[in-house]
Every structure is written in C-alpha cells, then in structure tokens.
Short mmCIF file of C-alpha atoms in Angstrom, two decimals:
data_model
loop_
_atom_site.label_atom_id
_atom_site.label_comp_id
_atom_site.label_asym_id
_atom_site.label_seq_id
_atom_site.Cartn_x
_atom_site.Cartn_y
_atom_site.Cartn_z
CA MET A 4 117.88 6.19 25.57
CA GLN A 5 118.65 9.83 24.64
CA HIS A 6 115.95 11.14 26.98
CA LEU A 7 117.60 9.13 29.76
CA TYR A 8 120.94 10.87 29.07
CA ARG A 9 119.31 14.32 28.99
CA SER A 10 117.53 13.68 32.22
CA ALA A 11 120.63 12.30 33.77
CA ALA A 12 122.53 15.43 32.66
CA VAL A 13 119.98 17.71 34.26
CA VAL A 14 119.95 15.90 37.54
CA THR A 15 123.75 15.56 37.51
CA VAL A 16 124.28 19.39 37.10
CA PHE A 17 122.08 19.93 40.20
CA ALA A 18 123.65 17.18 42.16
CA VAL A 19 127.23 18.27 41.40
CA PHE A 20 126.41 21.85 42.40
CA GLU A 21 124.62 20.53 45.57
CA HIS A 22 127.70 18.32 46.32
CA PHE A 23 130.07 21.25 45.81
CA LEU A 24 128.15 23.42 48.17
CA GLY A 25 128.00 20.67 50.80
CA PHE A 26 131.64 20.00 50.33
CA LEU A 27 132.54 23.67 50.72
CA TYR A 28 130.39 23.82 53.88
CA ARG A 29 132.25 20.77 55.21
CA ILE A 30 135.53 22.66 54.72
CA ILE A 31 134.04 25.75 56.61
CA LEU A 32 132.91 23.44 59.45
CA SER A 33 136.28 21.69 59.64
CA ARG A 34 137.85 25.11 60.02
CA LEU A 35 135.36 26.58 62.56
CA LEU A 36 134.76 23.45 64.61
CA GLY A 37 138.14 21.67 64.32
CA PRO A 38 138.62 17.92 64.05
CA GLU A 39 137.17 17.28 67.53
CA GLY A 40 134.17 19.46 67.00
CA LEU A 41 133.53 17.99 63.57
CA GLY A 42 133.77 14.47 65.11
CA VAL A 43 131.10 15.47 67.73
CA TYR A 44 128.87 16.85 64.91
CA GLN A 45 129.40 13.70 62.84
CA VAL A 46 128.53 11.34 65.70
CA ALA A 47 125.20 13.15 66.41
CA LEU A 48 124.27 13.08 62.71
CA THR A 49 125.12 9.44 62.46
CA VAL A 50 122.91 8.44 65.26
CA PHE A 51 120.08 10.73 64.11
CA ALA A 52 120.33 8.98 60.64
CA VAL A 53 119.44 5.66 62.35
CA PHE A 54 116.05 6.92 63.37
CA LEU A 55 115.47 8.71 60.05
CA THR A 56 116.27 5.48 58.27
CA ILE A 57 113.87 3.57 60.47
CA SER A 58 111.05 5.97 59.83
CA SER A 59 111.28 6.42 55.99
CA SER A 60 114.50 5.30 54.21
CA GLY A 61 113.05 2.22 52.43
CA LEU A 62 109.85 4.04 51.42
CA PRO A 63 110.99 6.54 48.71
CA ILE A 64 112.65 3.96 46.41
CA THR A 65 109.82 1.47 47.07
CA LEU A 66 107.20 4.09 46.46
CA SER A 67 109.09 5.04 43.27
CA ARG A 68 109.02 1.43 42.06
CA VAL A 69 105.33 1.00 42.96
CA ILE A 70 104.36 4.24 41.09
CA SER A 71 106.39 2.94 38.13
CA LYS A 72 104.24 -0.24 38.22
CA HIS A 73 101.05 1.82 38.37
CA ARG A 74 102.22 3.99 35.58
CA ALA A 75 102.92 0.94 33.43
CA LYS A 76 99.21 -0.11 34.11
CA GLY A 77 97.86 3.47 33.71
CA SER A 78 96.47 3.50 37.28
CA LYS A 79 96.44 7.07 38.61
CA ARG A 80 94.28 5.99 41.63
CA GLY A 81 96.94 3.44 42.59
CA GLU A 82 99.70 6.16 42.56
CA GLN A 83 97.70 8.32 44.90
CA SER A 84 96.78 5.56 47.16
CA ALA A 85 100.41 4.35 47.43
CA THR A 86 101.57 7.87 48.22
CA ALA A 87 99.08 8.20 50.99
CA ALA A 88 100.10 4.77 52.42
CA ALA A 89 103.84 5.73 52.42
CA ILE A 90 103.08 9.04 54.22
CA LEU A 91 100.98 7.08 56.79
CA ILE A 92 103.82 4.52 57.39
CA ALA A 93 106.41 7.31 57.74
CA LEU A 94 104.41 9.08 60.40
CA MET A 95 103.44 5.81 62.06
CA PHE A 96 107.16 5.31 62.82
CA SER A 97 108.52 8.83 63.21
CA LEU A 98 106.01 10.30 65.64
CA PRO A 99 106.19 7.57 68.26
CA ILE A 100 110.05 7.52 68.01
CA THR A 101 110.25 11.18 68.64
CA LEU A 102 108.00 10.99 71.62
CA LEU A 103 109.79 8.08 73.23
CA LEU A 104 113.20 9.65 72.76
CA PHE A 105 112.12 12.63 74.62
CA LEU A 106 110.33 10.75 77.35
CA PHE A 107 113.57 8.66 77.97
CA ARG A 108 116.07 11.36 77.23
CA THR A 109 118.29 10.75 80.31
CA PRO A 110 118.91 7.02 79.72
CA PHE A 111 119.22 7.42 76.03
CA SER A 112 121.75 10.23 76.23
CA SER A 113 124.11 7.94 78.13
CA ILE A 114 124.97 6.02 74.87
CA PHE A 115 127.02 9.10 73.81
CA SER A 116 130.64 9.25 75.11
CA ASP A 117 130.43 12.99 75.01
CA PRO A 118 127.37 14.96 76.30
CA ARG A 119 127.73 17.47 73.52
CA CYS A 120 126.61 14.74 70.96
CA ALA A 121 123.45 14.22 72.96
CA ASP A 122 122.61 18.05 72.79
CA LEU A 123 123.12 18.00 69.03
CA PHE A 124 121.04 14.89 68.57
CA TYR A 125 118.04 16.27 70.42
CA ILE A 126 118.14 19.45 68.23
CA LEU A 127 117.96 17.27 65.12
CA ILE A 128 115.28 14.93 66.34
CA PHE A 129 112.63 17.81 66.23
CA GLY A 130 112.77 17.54 62.47
CA LEU A 131 112.38 13.79 62.12
CA SER A 132 108.71 13.64 61.13
CA PHE A 133 109.02 16.64 58.84
CA THR A 134 111.96 15.14 56.83
CA SER A 135 110.37 11.71 56.77
CA VAL A 136 107.30 13.10 54.96
CA TYR A 137 109.50 15.15 52.71
CA SER A 138 111.37 12.11 51.72
CA ILE A 139 108.10 10.41 50.66
CA ILE A 140 107.01 13.30 48.51
CA ARG A 141 110.52 13.22 47.03
CA GLY A 142 109.91 9.53 46.19
CA TYR A 143 106.65 10.55 44.60
CA PHE A 144 108.48 13.04 42.27
CA TRP A 145 111.03 10.35 41.61
CA GLY A 146 108.51 7.69 40.48
CA ASN A 147 106.73 10.28 38.25
CA LYS A 148 110.07 11.17 36.69
CA ARG A 149 109.83 14.79 37.86
CA PHE A 150 113.54 14.97 38.17
CA PHE A 151 113.78 18.76 37.91
CA ALA A 152 111.53 19.25 41.02
CA TYR A 153 113.40 16.52 42.87
CA SER A 154 116.74 18.16 42.17
CA VAL A 155 115.73 21.73 42.78
CA ILE A 156 114.20 21.09 46.23
CA GLU A 157 117.32 19.03 47.22
CA LEU A 158 119.47 21.99 46.19
CA ILE A 159 117.39 24.54 47.99
CA GLU A 160 117.60 22.43 51.16
CA GLU A 161 121.40 22.43 50.95
CA ILE A 162 121.52 26.18 50.24
CA ILE A 163 119.36 26.94 53.31
CA LYS A 164 121.45 24.64 55.57
CA ILE A 165 124.75 26.31 54.42
CA SER A 166 123.34 29.83 54.63
CA MET A 167 121.81 29.38 58.11
CA GLY A 168 125.04 27.52 59.22
CA VAL A 169 127.36 30.34 58.14
CA PHE A 170 124.99 33.01 59.50
CA LEU A 171 124.75 31.30 62.93
CA LEU A 172 128.37 30.43 63.17
CA LEU A 173 129.86 33.85 61.92
CA GLY A 174 127.12 36.34 61.95
CA ILE A 175 125.21 36.16 65.19
CA ALA A 176 126.21 35.85 68.90
CA THR A 177 124.04 33.44 70.91
CA GLY A 178 124.28 31.26 73.95
CA PHE A 179 124.61 28.12 71.89
CA SER A 180 127.90 26.47 71.19
CA ASP A 181 129.20 26.41 67.66
CA VAL A 182 128.39 22.66 67.16
CA ASN A 183 124.83 23.31 68.31
CA LYS A 184 124.42 26.12 65.90
CA ALA A 185 125.52 23.82 63.04
CA ALA A 186 122.70 21.30 64.19
CA ILE A 187 120.07 24.20 64.29
CA ALA A 188 121.00 25.07 60.72
CA VAL A 189 120.29 21.44 59.66
CA LEU A 190 116.96 21.48 61.50
CA ILE A 191 115.87 24.72 59.70
CA SER A 192 116.77 23.23 56.34
CA TYR A 193 114.68 20.10 57.09
CA LEU A 194 111.62 22.26 57.92
CA CYS A 195 111.99 24.55 54.91
CA SER A 196 112.36 21.57 52.43
CA PHE A 197 109.26 20.01 53.90
CA VAL A 198 107.19 23.12 53.36
CA ILE A 199 108.46 23.65 49.76
CA ALA A 200 107.91 20.03 48.85
CA VAL A 201 104.34 19.87 50.23
CA VAL A 202 103.34 23.26 48.55
CA TYR A 203 104.81 22.06 45.14
CA PHE A 204 103.09 18.75 45.55
CA ILE A 205 99.67 20.48 46.00
CA ILE A 206 100.21 22.98 43.21
CA LYS A 207 101.15 20.22 40.76
CA GLY A 208 97.94 18.37 41.44
CA GLY A 209 99.24 15.90 43.85
CA ARG A 210 96.37 14.08 45.62
CA LEU A 211 95.92 11.40 48.20
CA ARG A 212 93.43 8.58 48.30
CA SER A 213 92.55 5.85 50.73
CA PRO A 214 95.76 3.94 51.54
CA LYS A 215 93.86 0.79 52.50
CA LYS A 216 94.77 -1.37 49.48
CA GLU A 217 98.46 -0.19 49.24
CA PHE A 218 99.36 -0.09 52.83
CA LEU A 219 100.33 -3.62 53.55
CA PRO A 220 102.02 -4.38 50.20
CA LEU A 221 104.03 -1.12 50.39
CA LEU A 222 105.02 -1.90 53.92
CA LYS A 223 106.07 -5.39 53.06
CA SER A 224 108.11 -4.34 50.09
CA SER A 225 109.79 -1.45 51.95
CA LEU A 226 110.85 -3.40 55.03
CA PRO A 227 113.83 -5.19 53.47
CA VAL A 228 115.14 -1.88 52.10
CA THR A 229 114.55 -0.20 55.40
CA ALA A 230 116.14 -3.07 57.16
CA MET A 231 119.21 -2.79 55.04
CA ARG A 232 119.53 1.00 55.38
CA THR A 233 118.69 0.87 59.04
CA SER A 234 121.40 -1.78 59.54
CA SER A 235 123.76 0.63 57.59
CA SER A 236 122.88 3.55 59.90
CA LEU A 237 123.16 1.33 62.93
CA MET A 238 126.54 0.17 61.66
CA ASN A 239 127.69 3.66 61.30
CA SER A 240 126.49 4.52 64.61
CA LEU A 241 128.22 1.49 66.13
CA ILE A 242 131.41 2.40 64.38
CA SER A 243 131.11 5.94 65.74
CA VAL A 244 131.07 4.44 69.28
CA VAL A 245 133.30 1.29 68.75
CA PHE A 246 136.10 2.89 66.72
CA PRO A 247 137.01 5.58 69.25
CA MET A 248 136.68 3.08 72.02
CA ARG A 249 139.07 0.56 70.34
CA LEU A 250 141.48 3.43 69.62
CA MET A 251 141.48 4.41 73.37
CA ALA A 252 141.96 0.75 74.18
CA ALA A 253 145.05 0.87 71.99
CA GLY A 254 146.47 3.77 73.93
CA PHE A 255 144.88 6.87 72.15
CA SER A 256 143.40 9.71 74.30
CA SER A 257 139.69 10.41 73.98
CA SER A 258 140.30 13.65 72.23
CA VAL A 259 142.64 12.06 69.74
CA ALA A 260 140.30 9.22 69.08
CA LEU A 261 137.40 11.57 68.39
CA SER A 262 139.69 13.64 66.10
CA GLU A 263 140.72 10.52 64.13
CA TYR A 264 137.04 9.68 63.70
CA GLY A 265 136.34 13.25 62.57
CA VAL A 266 139.16 13.13 60.01
CA VAL A 267 137.94 9.90 58.38
CA TYR A 268 134.23 10.68 58.38
CA GLY A 269 134.26 14.50 58.34
CA MET A 270 137.17 15.01 55.83
CA VAL A 271 138.15 11.94 53.91
CA MET A 272 134.69 10.38 53.27
CA PRO A 273 133.19 13.59 51.82
CA VAL A 274 135.91 13.69 49.27
CA LEU A 275 135.77 9.97 48.48
CA MET A 276 132.03 10.31 47.94
CA THR A 277 132.58 12.70 45.01
CA PRO A 278 131.34 10.06 42.40
CA GLY A 279 128.15 9.92 44.42
CA SER A 280 126.84 13.06 42.80
CA PHE A 281 127.18 11.57 39.37
CA ILE A 282 126.18 8.03 40.22
CA GLY A 283 123.21 9.17 42.43
CA SER A 284 122.01 11.23 39.44
CA LEU A 285 122.32 8.19 37.16
CA ALA A 286 120.35 6.06 39.69
CA VAL A 287 117.63 8.66 40.12
CA VAL A 288 116.97 8.61 36.32
CA LEU A 289 117.39 4.88 35.71
CA VAL A 290 115.42 3.33 38.62
CA PRO A 291 111.87 4.32 37.45
CA THR A 292 112.74 3.30 33.85
CA LEU A 293 114.31 0.02 34.79
CA ALA A 294 111.42 -0.76 37.11
CA GLU A 295 108.93 -0.17 34.22
CA CYS A 296 111.00 -2.45 32.04
CA TYR A 297 110.98 -5.13 34.69
CA TYR A 298 107.24 -5.03 35.24
CA ARG A 299 106.65 -5.04 31.46
CA LYS A 300 109.04 -8.04 31.11
CA GLU A 301 111.21 -6.12 28.69
CA THR A 302 114.37 -8.11 29.58
CA GLU A 303 116.56 -7.05 26.77
CA GLU A 304 115.91 -3.29 27.44
CA ALA A 305 116.54 -3.80 31.09
CA GLY A 306 119.89 -5.54 30.29
CA LYS A 307 120.93 -2.62 28.15
CA LEU A 308 120.14 -0.11 30.95
CA VAL A 309 122.22 -2.20 33.45
CA GLU A 310 125.10 -2.40 31.04
CA LYS A 311 125.08 1.37 30.38
CA ALA A 312 124.80 2.12 34.14
CA ILE A 313 127.75 -0.10 35.21
CA GLY A 314 129.93 1.16 32.35
CA THR A 315 129.28 4.72 33.07
CA THR A 316 129.91 4.19 36.76
CA LEU A 317 133.25 2.56 36.09
CA LEU A 318 134.23 5.36 33.82
CA ILE A 319 133.35 8.09 36.36
CA ALA A 320 135.35 6.28 39.08
CA CYS A 321 138.38 5.76 36.79
CA LEU A 322 138.42 9.46 35.83
CA LEU A 323 138.72 10.47 39.53
CA ILE A 324 141.23 7.86 40.64
CA PRO A 325 144.19 9.55 38.93
CA LEU A 326 143.44 12.80 40.64
CA PHE A 327 143.31 11.14 44.06
CA ILE A 328 146.50 9.14 43.59
CA ALA A 329 148.50 11.98 42.32
CA CYS A 330 147.00 14.94 44.30
CA GLY A 331 145.21 13.34 47.19
CA GLU A 332 147.81 14.42 49.82
CA ASN A 333 147.86 17.94 48.47
CA VAL A 334 144.04 18.12 48.47
CA GLY A 335 143.82 17.26 52.17
CA ILE A 336 146.36 19.98 53.17
CA PHE A 337 144.62 22.51 50.82
CA LEU A 338 141.05 21.95 51.88
CA PHE A 339 141.29 20.91 55.47
CA ASN A 340 144.81 22.07 56.52
CA ASN A 341 145.26 18.45 57.55
CA ALA A 342 148.09 16.29 56.07
CA GLU A 343 146.73 13.09 57.57
CA SER A 344 143.47 13.37 55.61
CA GLY A 345 145.42 13.80 52.43
CA LYS A 346 147.46 10.79 52.86
CA MET A 347 144.29 8.78 53.54
CA LEU A 348 142.68 10.17 50.35
CA ARG A 349 145.77 9.06 48.34
CA ASP A 350 146.01 5.61 49.93
CA CYS A 351 142.21 4.95 49.47
CA ALA A 352 141.87 6.08 45.81
CA LEU A 353 141.33 2.60 44.50
CA VAL A 354 138.41 2.18 46.86
CA LEU A 355 136.44 4.41 44.53
CA LEU A 356 135.90 1.44 42.15
CA PRO A 357 134.07 -0.94 44.52
CA MET A 358 132.35 1.91 46.30
CA SER A 359 130.96 3.35 43.05
CA ILE A 360 129.83 -0.09 41.84
CA THR A 361 128.08 -0.66 45.21
CA MET A 362 126.20 2.65 44.89
CA ILE A 363 124.72 1.95 41.43
CA SER A 364 124.23 -1.80 41.78
CA THR A 365 122.26 -1.57 45.03
CA SER A 366 119.83 0.93 43.52
CA LEU A 367 119.41 -1.14 40.40
CA LEU A 368 118.75 -4.29 42.37
CA ASN A 369 116.16 -2.63 44.55
CA SER A 370 114.37 -1.32 41.44
CA ILE A 371 113.84 -4.92 40.18
CA ASN A 372 112.45 -6.40 43.45
CA CYS A 373 115.78 -7.84 44.91
CA GLU A 374 115.48 -5.96 48.30
CA ARG A 375 115.96 -9.12 50.36
CA GLN A 376 119.18 -10.21 48.47
CA THR A 377 120.71 -6.63 48.86
CA LEU A 378 120.00 -6.80 52.52
CA PHE A 379 121.95 -10.06 52.82
CA ILE A 380 124.80 -8.71 50.76
CA PHE A 381 124.91 -5.62 52.86
CA LEU A 382 125.18 -7.70 56.07
CA LEU A 383 128.12 -9.78 54.61
CA GLY A 384 130.11 -6.54 53.91
CA SER A 385 129.21 -4.91 57.16
CA ALA A 386 130.44 -8.07 59.12
CA ALA A 387 133.85 -7.67 57.42
CA MET A 388 134.03 -3.98 58.33
CA LEU A 389 133.07 -4.54 61.97
CA LEU A 390 135.77 -7.23 62.34
CA CYS A 391 138.41 -4.83 60.97
CA VAL A 392 137.35 -2.00 63.31
CA TRP A 393 137.25 -4.28 66.35
CA PHE A 394 140.55 -6.15 65.94
CA LEU A 395 142.90 -3.86 63.85
CA PRO A 396 143.05 -0.36 65.54
CA GLU A 397 145.89 -1.61 67.78
CA TYR A 398 147.96 -2.29 64.67
CA LEU A 399 146.73 0.21 62.10
CA GLY A 400 145.16 3.07 64.17
CA SER A 401 142.70 4.90 61.90
CA GLY A 402 143.77 2.80 59.04
CA ALA A 403 141.71 0.03 60.43
CA LEU A 404 138.51 1.93 59.62
CA LEU A 405 139.68 2.68 56.08
CA LEU A 406 140.59 -1.04 55.57
CA GLY A 407 137.18 -2.02 56.87
CA MET A 408 135.43 0.21 54.43
CA ALA A 409 137.48 -1.17 51.61
CA CYS A 410 136.60 -4.85 52.57
CA ASP A 411 132.94 -3.79 52.93
CA PHE A 412 132.77 -2.23 49.49
CA CYS A 413 134.60 -5.06 47.73
CA ILE A 414 132.43 -7.74 49.10
CA THR A 415 129.23 -5.80 48.30
CA ALA A 416 130.31 -4.91 44.86
CA VAL A 417 131.25 -8.38 43.84
CA CYS A 418 128.11 -10.06 45.18
CA SER A 419 125.90 -7.34 43.71
CA LEU A 420 127.48 -7.68 40.29
CA PHE A 421 126.99 -11.50 40.39
CA LEU A 422 123.23 -10.99 41.24
CA LEU A 423 122.77 -8.34 38.51
CA LYS A 424 124.32 -10.72 35.91
CA LYS A 425 121.97 -13.43 37.04
CA LYS A 426 118.84 -11.23 36.92
CA THR A 427 119.48 -9.26 33.70
CA GLY A 428 122.07 -11.37 31.87
CA LYS A 429 124.35 -8.38 31.11
CA LEU A 430 127.12 -6.39 32.78
CA VAL A 431 129.80 -4.33 31.25
CA SER A 432 131.61 -5.83 28.30
CA PHE A 433 135.34 -6.75 28.34
CA LYS A 434 135.91 -4.25 25.50
CA THR A 435 134.46 -1.42 27.53
CA LEU A 436 136.60 -2.44 30.53
CA LEU A 437 139.74 -2.42 28.33
CA ARG A 438 138.95 1.07 26.95
CA ILE A 439 138.32 2.39 30.57
CA ALA A 440 141.70 0.95 31.60
CA CYS A 441 143.41 2.61 28.67
CA VAL A 442 142.03 5.96 30.01
CA ALA A 443 142.94 5.45 33.68
CA PHE A 444 146.46 3.96 33.64
CA PRO A 445 148.17 6.55 31.43
CA ALA A 446 146.33 9.41 33.39
CA ILE A 447 147.70 8.00 36.70
CA ALA A 448 151.23 7.89 35.26
CA VAL A 449 150.93 11.51 33.99
CA GLY A 450 149.58 12.60 37.31
CA ILE A 451 152.27 11.08 39.40
CA GLY A 452 155.09 12.35 37.16
CA CYS A 453 153.65 15.88 36.91
CA ASN A 454 153.08 16.20 40.63
CA PHE A 455 156.65 15.05 41.40
CA VAL A 456 158.23 17.58 38.97
CA PHE A 457 155.93 20.52 39.76
CA MET A 458 156.30 20.09 43.59
CA ILE A 459 160.03 20.52 43.00
CA CYS A 460 159.84 23.48 40.64
CA LEU A 461 156.68 25.39 41.91
CA ASN A 462 154.93 26.38 45.00
CA PHE A 463 152.36 24.04 46.58
CA VAL A 464 149.11 25.59 45.19
CA PRO A 465 150.15 26.09 41.54
CA ALA A 466 151.86 22.69 41.52
CA THR A 467 148.55 21.09 42.59
CA LEU A 468 146.35 23.00 40.30
CA LEU A 469 148.67 22.53 37.26
CA THR A 470 148.87 18.76 37.98
CA MET A 471 145.11 18.48 38.06
CA LEU A 472 144.82 20.43 34.85
CA LEU A 473 147.19 18.31 33.00
CA ILE A 474 145.46 15.08 34.35
CA GLY A 475 142.10 16.52 33.14
CA LEU A 476 143.51 17.34 29.61
CA THR A 477 145.17 13.84 29.40
CA GLU A 478 141.91 12.16 30.30
CA LEU A 479 139.95 14.24 27.76
CA LEU A 480 142.38 13.23 24.99
CA LEU A 481 142.23 9.67 26.06
CA LEU A 482 138.45 9.64 26.11
CA TRP A 483 138.51 10.92 22.61
CA ALA A 484 141.14 8.41 21.50
CA CYS A 485 139.19 5.44 23.03
CA ARG A 486 135.97 6.82 21.41
CA PHE A 487 134.05 7.67 24.61
CA ILE A 488 133.42 11.18 23.32
CA ASP A 489 133.62 12.90 19.88
CA LEU A 490 135.60 16.12 20.27
CA LYS A 491 134.88 17.20 16.71
CA GLN A 492 131.08 16.97 17.31
CA ILE A 493 131.41 18.90 20.64
CA PHE A 494 133.46 21.67 19.11
CA ARG A 495 131.11 21.86 16.14
CA LYS A 496 128.10 22.29 18.48
CA ILE A 497 129.93 24.98 20.45
CA PHE A 498 130.92 26.80 17.30
CA LEU A 499 127.32 26.73 16.01
CA ARG A 500 125.83 28.00 19.12
CA LEU A 501 128.34 30.90 19.32
CA PHE A 502 127.67 31.61 15.63
CA ARG A 503 123.95 31.78 16.29
CA LYS A 504 124.26 34.06 19.18
CA LYS A 505 126.48 36.45 17.14
CA SER A 506 124.00 36.27 14.36
CA LYS A 507 121.11 37.12 16.61
CA LYS A 508 123.04 40.01 18.09
CA ALA A 509 123.86 41.36 14.55
CA ARG A 510 120.19 41.10 13.47
CA ALA A 511 119.00 42.81 16.70
CA ARG A 512 121.45 45.75 15.96
CA SER A 513 120.35 46.05 12.39
#
C-alpha cells in the first residue's frame, strides 16, 4: 500500500501544479476576454470535446485495464497488440470526423448561436487526430504504471498552452481576435504533447504489434465508456446551447445569457473542480492496481483499495468545503473581479461532496468492468440536470444550472456507491465518516466566524488571506486530533532532514 501512496503523492504534486497553472490561465483569460468572450471560448471547447470524446475518450482507461490484465498474465505481446488496436480505433474515428466537419462546414456552423464559436471550433478541430493518438499513448503509460511520464507530459502540455496563450494575447499583434488566439494556443499545445509522447514512447521501447486479436475486444469494452463520456460531452454542448436559450426565453438578452454561462463554466466550475487534481491523481494510481486485483480475483485487497479511495476522497472534499463556505464570495471577487461568481462558489460548496465521490467512483467502477452500469447511472443524473436547465431558468436564472449540477452529482454519487458496495463489499466505515465530520464542522464554524470579524476590522485581501490561514491551521490541528496525520512524526522527519543537510555542509567545509 505504501508504494501506492508514494505514486499518488508524485502524481498529485504534478496535478496540483498543473491545475494551479490552468487556474491561473483561466483568471488571465477572464480578465482579457471578459465574461462574454470567455463564454464564447467555453462553448467552442465544449463542442470540440464532443468529437474528442467520440474518437478516443473511452480508450485510455480501457487500454489501461487491458494492459493491467496482460501484465497479470505476463503477456508483453498482448500489451503491444492492444496499444496498436487502440491507436487504430482512435484514427478510425478521428480522421473521418475531421474530414466530414470541413466538408459540411457551413451547415454545421449554424448550430452555434454566435459565429465566433464556429471560428474557434474549426481552429481546434485540426488537432483532433493528434490529441486522440496522444491520449492512447497516455493510456499506455497509465496501464504500465509509468505515472511520472504520464504526469510530466500533461504538465508540459499545460505550460505550452499557457505560454503560447499569453504570448499571442499580450505579446504579438495579429489579425486574429483574442478568442481565436486562445484557441490557437490550445491547438499548439495538442501538437506539442503528441510529438513529445510519441518520441518518449519510442525511446522507452514502446512497440506495436498486429492489432487483429485485440481490436474487437478492445472496441467492445471501450464503447460503453465512450458512450458515457460522449453523452457527457453532448450534454455539456446541449447545455451550452439550451441554457442561454432558456435564459433568453426568460427575458435575458443574448449578451447577458452568454455572460451567465461564461461565469458558471468559466469561473465557478474551475474553482469547484479543485479536488479534481487530488482525486484524479488518486484514480490514476489506483485504477491499474485495482484492475489487477480484480482479474486476479483478490477480492479482499480490492475492497481495501476502494475503502481507502472513498475515505481519502471524502477527506479532501471536506477540507475544501470550509474554505468555500467562508471565503467563496471573496475568492470570486479576488480572482475574477466578479461578485456573482463568488456567491455561486459559496452557495455550491456542499456540491463538492457528491462531485468528488462521482469522480473517484466512476473511475473505480470502470476499472472493474462496470462500464455499462456507469453509463446508465450517468444517464440518470444527466436527465435530472437537463430537466432543471429547461424548466427552472425562469425562476432561478443561472441558479438553475447550478441546481441541475447538484442533482446530477447527487444521483450519480449515490448510485455509484451502491454499485461499488455490491461489487467489492466495502465502502468507507462509519468511524472514518465520524472523524471526517469532526474535522469539517469545526473548521466551517471557525471560517465563518473569522471571516465575519476580519471583514469588519481589516481590508478585503488581508481579511481573506488571514481567514484562509486560520482555517488551514484549524484543519491541521483537527487532522492531528482525529489521528489522520501524526504531527510529531512529520516534524521529526523535517528536523532529521535539516540536521542531515547541515551535517553534510559542515563536512564539506571541513
């Protein structure tokens, strides 16, 4: 179990840094593009994600699971054949899709309410085949537990996207609009990550064999995951069209409707997805190991992995909830200069719980051959979300979208936990839940009280930072009191490392 924690720690460090950079870039875009421009950018990305999902989304996790199965059997040839089959399937979908979209550009562009969205989309679509193949190679790294390579290439892609975006938006004058420049930066990052991944794959001895035996089984296994994720992308695209339309039907102007969508998906969701860095890292490390346990029929070990994963996920969410409840409104103003986004963050803080459980449980279920069940669960949650978005904008405005997401995550989380319990026999224990609650509730009380007092006595920025600091210290002490961490052991290790460094310097001088 210790090597899993070490691997998860490595992946988490990279993921947190990547998420931080992406979050910083989102702030830059919100300032340079404005809510309306950010809405246009987000709509184009959302529609592009549909086609990226169709061409490759179910393949990386399925390939990872198949490679884990071949590793359990010691079949190197099977790994290479499965990788070749996955690449072939990705190209089989992505190349015809790209060609058809350009052949029928005029009728397809009419689905966008704003022509700027179509321009952005057709910049991004050039990278469809490249990023599809890259995702397959990433799945190969994942299945072989090469987490360092997996994480580094992801980070490099994010750095290239941000660097090119800032350079194009601020450092060079062209005939392109700002939103188009942001899309070009994304395209360049796709091309670069593809080249880096292919070169590393070859250097590390990656080889391809005839995909004949693995093609149909891999395609059959990946289709439910692809269908679920394609449905998710289609749902997001549908929401990006329906939500502004329903707001306009409720009396909002087109500009305001796009701005409201931009606030929710361009400002609120990136902050709410903060746990995704930690939970995604946990899933990356656990999925191959859980799949191996499943195929080796090691039920007890699989149950322990699930129990640890759910408990860790709940703890991560409950450490962030006090920050969002106490400082969410301040964060929206500080980061985006938008008070509405801050209020949404505060009001949606508790959504972190079902959202986090959904993230980890879906990955765990897919790793133990439950792709069809996760597809059905997803469709249930999506139906609830679509109903909220269609009927409630007249009464709740942008709150209809937030309520829809909350309903979606709650339904998905409950159903996924029930299925995990049935398959593995274990979830998080009541004792662990009680300890997590003993950390979260006092921290929420401290956060609300400190924020109230400091906002009266201090300026906005120091009041926010001081509140966050005190929440963090409170949570640290509560984690120690509830025996989640051992502060004495941590300080002892820090002291020993510092002492060793000083000893080495003293020896070097002597």
